[in-house]
Amino acid sequence: MHPHEPEPLVLDLLAFPKAVPEARRAVREHLRTPCPDIQLCVGELLANVINHVGEGTPVTLRLFRAQDGRTRLEVTDSDPHAWLVARRPDADDETGRGLLLLDALARRWGVWLTPAGKTVWCELLEP
């Protein structure tokens, strides 16, 4: 890690809707620069936990600089099921766009499943 790069940001929080803007703000303050795509991905990953695992689920959010210079975001929860299904939402669907958004914004993304839960991660070029 280079001296000018920030330490990794690690947030332990409960996945409630009110936590989303708080997490976005923490990410922006940590990076000390506008980072709309990363903030959007934070919101989508937290919203997916809220919608598919349940409100109040304990999650850990990690943000750090990957070795190749990309910014890496990880959200871990204790549900070992992969609810991630890249599907095409109908025009009138209110949900189902999060992964399409992630696909559009992130250079790479994926999910790790373990007996203790799962981590959804994505890498972006900004900031």
mmCIF file of N, CA, C and O in Angstrom, residues 19-91:
data_model
loop_
_atom_site.group_PDB
_atom_site.id
_atom_site.type_symbol
_atom_site.label_atom_id
_atom_site.label_comp_id
_atom_site.label_asym_id
_atom_site.label_seq_id
_atom_site.Cartn_x
_atom_site.Cartn_y
_atom_site.Cartn_z
ATOM 1 N N ALA A 19 -29.548 2.932 6.798
ATOM 2 C CA ALA A 19 -28.094 2.721 6.797
ATOM 3 C C ALA A 19 -27.481 3.034 5.433
ATOM 4 O O ALA A 19 -26.285 3.291 5.348
ATOM 5 N N VAL A 20 -28.290 3.027 4.382
ATOM 6 C CA VAL A 20 -27.750 3.214 3.029
ATOM 7 C C VAL A 20 -27.121 4.598 2.858
ATOM 8 O O VAL A 20 -25.953 4.695 2.480
ATOM 9 N N PRO A 21 -27.853 5.696 3.146
ATOM 10 C CA PRO A 21 -27.199 7.003 2.993
ATOM 11 C C PRO A 21 -26.020 7.189 3.949
ATOM 12 O O PRO A 21 -25.036 7.855 3.604
ATOM 13 N N GLU A 22 -26.102 6.598 5.137
ATOM 14 C CA GLU A 22 -24.990 6.691 6.085
ATOM 15 C C GLU A 22 -23.745 6.003 5.521
ATOM 16 O O GLU A 22 -22.628 6.516 5.628
ATOM 17 N N ALA A 23 -23.926 4.832 4.926
ATOM 18 C CA ALA A 23 -22.792 4.100 4.351
ATOM 19 C C ALA A 23 -22.223 4.851 3.150
ATOM 20 O O ALA A 23 -21.003 4.950 2.980
ATOM 21 N N ARG A 24 -23.104 5.408 2.311
ATOM 22 C CA ARG A 24 -22.637 6.186 1.159
ATOM 23 C C ARG A 24 -21.802 7.377 1.620
ATOM 24 O O ARG A 24 -20.759 7.684 1.047
ATOM 25 N N ARG A 25 -22.286 8.055 2.657
ATOM 26 C CA ARG A 25 -21.567 9.228 3.170
ATOM 27 C C ARG A 25 -20.207 8.811 3.750
ATOM 28 O O ARG A 25 -19.201 9.469 3.521
ATOM 29 N N ALA A 26 -20.175 7.694 4.472
ATOM 30 C CA ALA A 26 -18.923 7.213 5.056
ATOM 31 C C ALA A 26 -17.900 6.893 3.962
ATOM 32 O O ALA A 26 -16.709 7.185 4.106
ATOM 33 N N VAL A 27 -18.367 6.309 2.872
ATOM 34 C CA VAL A 27 -17.476 5.982 1.757
ATOM 35 C C VAL A 27 -16.919 7.263 1.139
ATOM 36 O O VAL A 27 -15.718 7.375 0.879
ATOM 37 N N ARG A 28 -17.795 8.242 0.902
ATOM 38 C CA ARG A 28 -17.337 9.501 0.304
ATOM 39 C C ARG A 28 -16.323 10.206 1.216
ATOM 40 O O ARG A 28 -15.295 10.692 0.762
ATOM 41 N N GLU A 29 -16.620 10.233 2.512
ATOM 42 C CA GLU A 29 -15.705 10.885 3.452
ATOM 43 C C GLU A 29 -14.376 10.136 3.534
ATOM 44 O O GLU A 29 -13.319 10.751 3.646
ATOM 45 N N HIS A 30 -14.435 8.822 3.458
ATOM 46 C CA HIS A 30 -13.217 8.024 3.522
ATOM 47 C C HIS A 30 -12.317 8.297 2.307
ATOM 48 O O HIS A 30 -11.103 8.434 2.441
ATOM 49 N N LEU A 31 -12.941 8.359 1.135
ATOM 50 C CA LEU A 31 -12.158 8.565 -0.094
ATOM 51 C C LEU A 31 -11.798 10.028 -0.304
ATOM 52 O O LEU A 31 -10.916 10.339 -1.098
ATOM 53 N N ARG A 32 -12.497 10.920 0.388
ATOM 54 C CA ARG A 32 -12.230 12.371 0.318
ATOM 55 C C ARG A 32 -12.331 12.915 -1.100
ATOM 56 O O ARG A 32 -11.567 13.806 -1.491
ATOM 57 N N THR A 33 -13.232 12.352 -1.877
ATOM 58 C CA THR A 33 -13.434 12.819 -3.240
ATOM 59 C C THR A 33 -14.803 12.346 -3.716
ATOM 60 O O THR A 33 -15.311 11.339 -3.207
ATOM 61 N N PRO A 34 -15.428 13.040 -4.652
ATOM 62 C CA PRO A 34 -16.699 12.539 -5.186
ATOM 63 C C PRO A 34 -16.514 11.144 -5.782
ATOM 64 O O PRO A 34 -15.520 10.883 -6.463
ATOM 65 N N CYS A 35 -17.453 10.267 -5.502
ATOM 66 C CA CYS A 35 -17.353 8.884 -5.988
ATOM 67 C C CYS A 35 -18.756 8.339 -6.245
ATOM 68 O O CYS A 35 -19.170 7.367 -5.608
ATOM 69 N N PRO A 36 -19.501 8.962 -7.175
ATOM 70 C CA PRO A 36 -20.903 8.587 -7.356
ATOM 71 C C PRO A 36 -21.129 7.129 -7.741
ATOM 72 O O PRO A 36 -22.083 6.510 -7.274
ATOM 73 N N ASP A 37 -20.262 6.563 -8.574
ATOM 74 C CA ASP A 37 -20.465 5.166 -8.978
ATOM 75 C C ASP A 37 -20.273 4.217 -7.800
ATOM 76 O O ASP A 37 -21.036 3.263 -7.620
ATOM 77 N N ILE A 38 -19.249 4.482 -6.985
ATOM 78 C CA ILE A 38 -19.025 3.635 -5.812
ATOM 79 C C ILE A 38 -20.199 3.778 -4.844
ATOM 80 O O ILE A 38 -20.697 2.785 -4.308
ATOM 81 N N GLN A 39 -20.671 4.995 -4.649
ATOM 82 C CA GLN A 39 -21.799 5.209 -3.737
ATOM 83 C C GLN A 39 -23.045 4.499 -4.252
ATOM 84 O O GLN A 39 -23.807 3.934 -3.472
ATOM 85 N N LEU A 40 -23.237 4.504 -5.565
ATOM 86 C CA LEU A 40 -24.377 3.807 -6.149
ATOM 87 C C LEU A 40 -24.267 2.302 -5.893
ATOM 88 O O LEU A 40 -25.251 1.646 -5.534
ATOM 89 N N CYS A 41 -23.067 1.751 -6.058
ATOM 90 C CA CYS A 41 -22.860 0.319 -5.809
ATOM 91 C C CYS A 41 -23.077 -0.022 -4.332
ATOM 92 O O CYS A 41 -23.657 -1.070 -4.012
ATOM 93 N N VAL A 42 -22.632 0.854 -3.424
ATOM 94 C CA VAL A 42 -22.891 0.653 -1.988
ATOM 95 C C VAL A 42 -24.393 0.518 -1.765
ATOM 96 O O VAL A 42 -24.867 -0.408 -1.103
ATOM 97 N N GLY A 43 -25.153 1.447 -2.332
ATOM 98 C CA GLY A 43 -26.605 1.417 -2.158
ATOM 99 C C GLY A 43 -27.236 0.166 -2.724
ATOM 100 O O GLY A 43 -28.121 -0.435 -2.103
ATOM 101 N N GLU A 44 -26.789 -0.260 -3.898
ATOM 102 C CA GLU A 44 -27.376 -1.444 -4.531
ATOM 103 C C GLU A 44 -27.068 -2.709 -3.746
ATOM 104 O O GLU A 44 -27.931 -3.573 -3.561
ATOM 105 N N LEU A 45 -25.821 -2.839 -3.279
ATOM 106 C CA LEU A 45 -25.463 -4.054 -2.535
ATOM 107 C C LEU A 45 -26.199 -4.119 -1.202
ATOM 108 O O LEU A 45 -26.663 -5.193 -0.798
ATOM 109 N N LEU A 46 -26.334 -2.995 -0.532
ATOM 110 C CA LEU A 46 -27.089 -2.988 0.729
ATOM 111 C C LEU A 46 -28.573 -3.242 0.468
ATOM 112 O O LEU A 46 -29.223 -3.972 1.221
ATOM 113 N N ALA A 47 -29.113 -2.656 -0.583
ATOM 114 C CA ALA A 47 -30.527 -2.872 -0.911
ATOM 115 C C ALA A 47 -30.795 -4.343 -1.216
ATOM 116 O O ALA A 47 -31.842 -4.885 -0.841
ATOM 117 N N ASN A 48 -29.848 -5.007 -1.872
ATOM 118 C CA ASN A 48 -30.029 -6.430 -2.166
ATOM 119 C C ASN A 48 -30.082 -7.254 -0.887
ATOM 120 O O ASN A 48 -30.869 -8.196 -0.779
ATOM 121 N N VAL A 49 -29.245 -6.915 0.097
ATOM 122 C CA VAL A 49 -29.301 -7.628 1.382
ATOM 123 C C VAL A 49 -30.662 -7.387 2.043
ATOM 124 O O VAL A 49 -31.325 -8.319 2.507
ATOM 125 N N ILE A 50 -31.097 -6.127 2.070
ATOM 126 C CA ILE A 50 -32.384 -5.788 2.693
ATOM 127 C C ILE A 50 -33.516 -6.556 2.012
ATOM 128 O O ILE A 50 -34.373 -7.150 2.672
ATOM 129 N N ASN A 51 -33.511 -6.584 0.685
ATOM 130 C CA ASN A 51 -34.621 -7.190 -0.063
ATOM 131 C C ASN A 51 -34.598 -8.711 -0.065
ATOM 132 O O ASN A 51 -35.648 -9.343 -0.093
ATOM 133 N N HIS A 52 -33.415 -9.304 -0.050
ATOM 134 C CA HIS A 52 -33.324 -10.755 -0.237
ATOM 135 C C HIS A 52 -32.975 -11.529 1.026
ATOM 136 O O HIS A 52 -33.253 -12.719 1.103
ATOM 137 N N VAL A 53 -32.327 -10.885 1.972
ATOM 138 C CA VAL A 53 -31.986 -11.571 3.226
ATOM 139 C C VAL A 53 -32.879 -11.059 4.351
ATOM 140 O O VAL A 53 -33.367 -11.824 5.164
ATOM 141 N N GLY A 54 -33.107 -9.756 4.384
ATOM 142 C CA GLY A 54 -34.027 -9.202 5.373
ATOM 143 C C GLY A 54 -33.483 -7.961 6.042
ATOM 144 O O GLY A 54 -32.266 -7.809 6.215
ATOM 145 N N GLU A 55 -34.393 -7.067 6.400
ATOM 146 C CA GLU A 55 -34.000 -5.862 7.127
ATOM 147 C C GLU A 55 -33.347 -6.240 8.441
ATOM 148 O O GLU A 55 -33.772 -7.181 9.102
ATOM 149 N N GLY A 56 -32.333 -5.482 8.802
ATOM 150 C CA GLY A 56 -31.667 -5.715 10.070
ATOM 151 C C GLY A 56 -30.569 -6.749 10.018
ATOM 152 O O GLY A 56 -29.947 -7.048 11.038
ATOM 153 N N THR A 57 -30.318 -7.311 8.840
ATOM 154 C CA THR A 57 -29.240 -8.287 8.707
ATOM 155 C C THR A 57 -27.897 -7.625 8.989
ATOM 156 O O THR A 57 -27.594 -6.579 8.416
ATOM 157 N N PRO A 58 -27.067 -8.197 9.865
ATOM 158 C CA PRO A 58 -25.725 -7.639 10.083
ATOM 159 C C PRO A 58 -24.876 -7.827 8.831
ATOM 160 O O PRO A 58 -24.832 -8.922 8.257
ATOM 161 N N VAL A 59 -24.244 -6.754 8.392
ATOM 162 C CA VAL A 59 -23.360 -6.823 7.238
ATOM 163 C C VAL A 59 -22.042 -6.122 7.564
ATOM 164 O O VAL A 59 -21.978 -5.271 8.456
ATOM 165 N N THR A 60 -21.022 -6.510 6.832
ATOM 166 C CA THR A 60 -19.737 -5.825 6.903
ATOM 167 C C THR A 60 -19.433 -5.283 5.517
ATOM 168 O O THR A 60 -19.455 -6.032 4.531
ATOM 169 N N LEU A 61 -19.186 -3.997 5.453
ATOM 170 C CA LEU A 61 -18.813 -3.340 4.209
ATOM 171 C C LEU A 61 -17.326 -3.022 4.277
ATOM 172 O O LEU A 61 -16.862 -2.480 5.270
ATOM 173 N N ARG A 62 -16.595 -3.404 3.239
ATOM 174 C CA ARG A 62 -15.169 -3.107 3.160
ATOM 175 C C ARG A 62 -14.889 -2.376 1.852
ATOM 176 O O ARG A 62 -15.427 -2.750 0.805
ATOM 177 N N LEU A 63 -14.050 -1.359 1.941
ATOM 178 C CA LEU A 63 -13.663 -0.595 0.761
ATOM 179 C C LEU A 63 -12.154 -0.420 0.813
ATOM 180 O O LEU A 63 -11.619 0.036 1.826
ATOM 181 N N PHE A 64 -11.470 -0.818 -0.246
ATOM 182 C CA PHE A 64 -10.021 -0.674 -0.249
ATOM 183 C C PHE A 64 -9.506 -0.617 -1.670
ATOM 184 O O PHE A 64 -10.230 -0.909 -2.628
ATOM 185 N N ARG A 65 -8.260 -0.226 -1.800
ATOM 186 C CA ARG A 65 -7.613 -0.146 -3.102
ATOM 187 C C ARG A 65 -7.026 -1.508 -3.435
ATOM 188 O O ARG A 65 -6.227 -2.042 -2.676
ATOM 189 N N ALA A 66 -7.444 -2.072 -4.560
ATOM 190 C CA ALA A 66 -6.893 -3.354 -5.004
ATOM 191 C C ALA A 66 -5.470 -3.138 -5.534
ATOM 192 O O ALA A 66 -5.060 -2.011 -5.802
ATOM 193 N N GLN A 67 -4.733 -4.223 -5.695
ATOM 194 C CA GLN A 67 -3.328 -4.123 -6.108
ATOM 195 C C GLN A 67 -3.175 -3.458 -7.476
ATOM 196 O O GLN A 67 -2.177 -2.806 -7.743
ATOM 197 N N ASP A 68 -4.163 -3.621 -8.347
ATOM 198 C CA ASP A 68 -4.040 -3.034 -9.686
ATOM 199 C C ASP A 68 -4.535 -1.587 -9.728
ATOM 200 O O ASP A 68 -4.671 -1.005 -10.794
ATOM 201 N N GLY A 69 -4.831 -1.012 -8.551
ATOM 202 C CA GLY A 69 -5.236 0.380 -8.504
ATOM 203 C C GLY A 69 -6.737 0.594 -8.538
ATOM 204 O O GLY A 69 -7.208 1.710 -8.343
ATOM 205 N N ARG A 70 -7.495 -0.454 -8.781
ATOM 206 C CA ARG A 70 -8.945 -0.311 -8.757
ATOM 207 C C ARG A 70 -9.433 -0.167 -7.320
ATOM 208 O O ARG A 70 -8.754 -0.565 -6.377
ATOM 209 N N THR A 71 -10.612 0.405 -7.177
ATOM 210 C CA THR A 71 -11.236 0.493 -5.865
ATOM 211 C C THR A 71 -12.168 -0.699 -5.717
ATOM 212 O O THR A 71 -13.009 -0.958 -6.585
ATOM 213 N N ARG A 72 -12.002 -1.440 -4.629
ATOM 214 C CA ARG A 72 -12.775 -2.669 -4.420
ATOM 215 C C ARG A 72 -13.742 -2.472 -3.268
ATOM 216 O O ARG A 72 -13.362 -1.993 -2.191
ATOM 217 N N LEU A 73 -14.983 -2.837 -3.495
ATOM 218 C CA LEU A 73 -16.051 -2.766 -2.510
ATOM 219 C C LEU A 73 -16.535 -4.184 -2.242
ATOM 220 O O LEU A 73 -16.778 -4.943 -3.186
ATOM 221 N N GLU A 74 -16.667 -4.536 -0.965
ATOM 222 C CA GLU A 74 -17.180 -5.859 -0.583
ATOM 223 C C GLU A 74 -18.266 -5.676 0.467
ATOM 224 O O GLU A 74 -18.121 -4.857 1.382
ATOM 225 N N VAL A 75 -19.344 -6.437 0.327
ATOM 226 C CA VAL A 75 -20.399 -6.465 1.341
ATOM 227 C C VAL A 75 -20.632 -7.924 1.714
ATOM 228 O O VAL A 75 -20.944 -8.748 0.857
ATOM 229 N N THR A 76 -20.447 -8.231 3.003
ATOM 230 C CA THR A 76 -20.566 -9.603 3.506
ATOM 231 C C THR A 76 -21.760 -9.707 4.435
ATOM 232 O O THR A 76 -21.983 -8.837 5.277
ATOM 233 N N ASP A 77 -22.549 -10.766 4.261
ATOM 234 C CA ASP A 77 -23.625 -11.069 5.208
ATOM 235 C C ASP A 77 -23.583 -12.552 5.535
ATOM 236 O O ASP A 77 -22.830 -13.305 4.937
ATOM 237 N N SER A 78 -24.382 -12.963 6.514
ATOM 238 C CA SER A 78 -24.283 -14.331 7.027
ATOM 239 C C SER A 78 -25.195 -15.321 6.312
ATOM 240 O O SER A 78 -25.255 -16.484 6.696
ATOM 241 N N ASP A 79 -25.903 -14.892 5.270
ATOM 242 C CA ASP A 79 -26.785 -15.809 4.549
ATOM 243 C C ASP A 79 -25.983 -16.507 3.454
ATOM 244 O O ASP A 79 -25.453 -15.852 2.570
ATOM 245 N N PRO A 80 -25.887 -17.851 3.507
ATOM 246 C CA PRO A 80 -25.033 -18.549 2.550
ATOM 247 C C PRO A 80 -25.679 -18.783 1.192
ATOM 248 O O PRO A 80 -25.101 -19.446 0.344
ATOM 249 N N HIS A 81 -26.879 -18.261 0.961
ATOM 250 C CA HIS A 81 -27.560 -18.508 -0.301
ATOM 251 C C HIS A 81 -27.255 -17.409 -1.305
ATOM 252 O O HIS A 81 -27.258 -16.233 -0.963
ATOM 253 N N ALA A 82 -27.003 -17.803 -2.527
ATOM 254 C CA ALA A 82 -26.726 -16.826 -3.583
ATOM 255 C C ALA A 82 -28.053 -16.388 -4.185
ATOM 256 O O ALA A 82 -28.649 -17.104 -4.978
ATOM 257 N N TRP A 83 -28.531 -15.228 -3.784
ATOM 258 C CA TRP A 83 -29.755 -14.680 -4.366
ATOM 259 C C TRP A 83 -29.445 -13.892 -5.615
ATOM 260 O O TRP A 83 -30.310 -13.329 -6.245
ATOM 261 N N LEU A 84 -28.162 -13.840 -5.954
ATOM 262 C CA LEU A 84 -27.767 -13.042 -7.107
ATOM 263 C C LEU A 84 -28.182 -13.728 -8.391
ATOM 264 O O LEU A 84 -27.650 -14.762 -8.758
ATOM 265 N N VAL A 85 -29.143 -13.160 -9.061
ATOM 266 C CA VAL A 85 -29.575 -13.693 -10.341
ATOM 267 C C VAL A 85 -29.590 -12.515 -11.311
ATOM 268 O O VAL A 85 -30.375 -11.593 -11.148
ATOM 269 N N ALA A 86 -28.696 -12.533 -12.270
ATOM 270 C CA ALA A 86 -28.683 -11.456 -13.252
ATOM 271 C C ALA A 86 -29.849 -11.691 -14.196
ATOM 272 O O ALA A 86 -29.817 -12.586 -15.022
ATOM 273 N N ARG A 87 -30.898 -10.930 -14.022
ATOM 274 C CA ARG A 87 -32.076 -11.127 -14.857
ATOM 275 C C ARG A 87 -32.446 -9.801 -15.500
ATOM 276 O O ARG A 87 -32.001 -8.744 -15.078
ATOM 277 N N ARG A 88 -33.246 -9.886 -16.510
ATOM 278 C CA ARG A 88 -33.710 -8.673 -17.184
ATOM 279 C C ARG A 88 -35.072 -8.300 -16.593
ATOM 280 O O ARG A 88 -36.040 -9.029 -16.784
ATOM 281 N N PRO A 89 -35.157 -7.205 -15.867
ATOM 282 C CA PRO A 89 -36.448 -6.832 -15.299
ATOM 283 C C PRO A 89 -37.397 -6.339 -16.383
ATOM 284 O O PRO A 89 -36.963 -5.793 -17.404
ATOM 285 N N ASP A 90 -38.685 -6.571 -16.168
ATOM 286 C CA ASP A 90 -39.685 -5.979 -17.054
ATOM 287 C C ASP A 90 -39.705 -4.480 -16.824
ATOM 288 O O ASP A 90 -39.284 -3.992 -15.776
ATOM 289 N N ALA A 91 -40.231 -3.745 -17.775
ATOM 290 C CA ALA A 91 -40.232 -2.285 -17.692
ATOM 291 C C ALA A 91 -40.936 -1.789 -16.436
ATOM 292 O O ALA A 91 -40.578 -0.755 -15.880
#
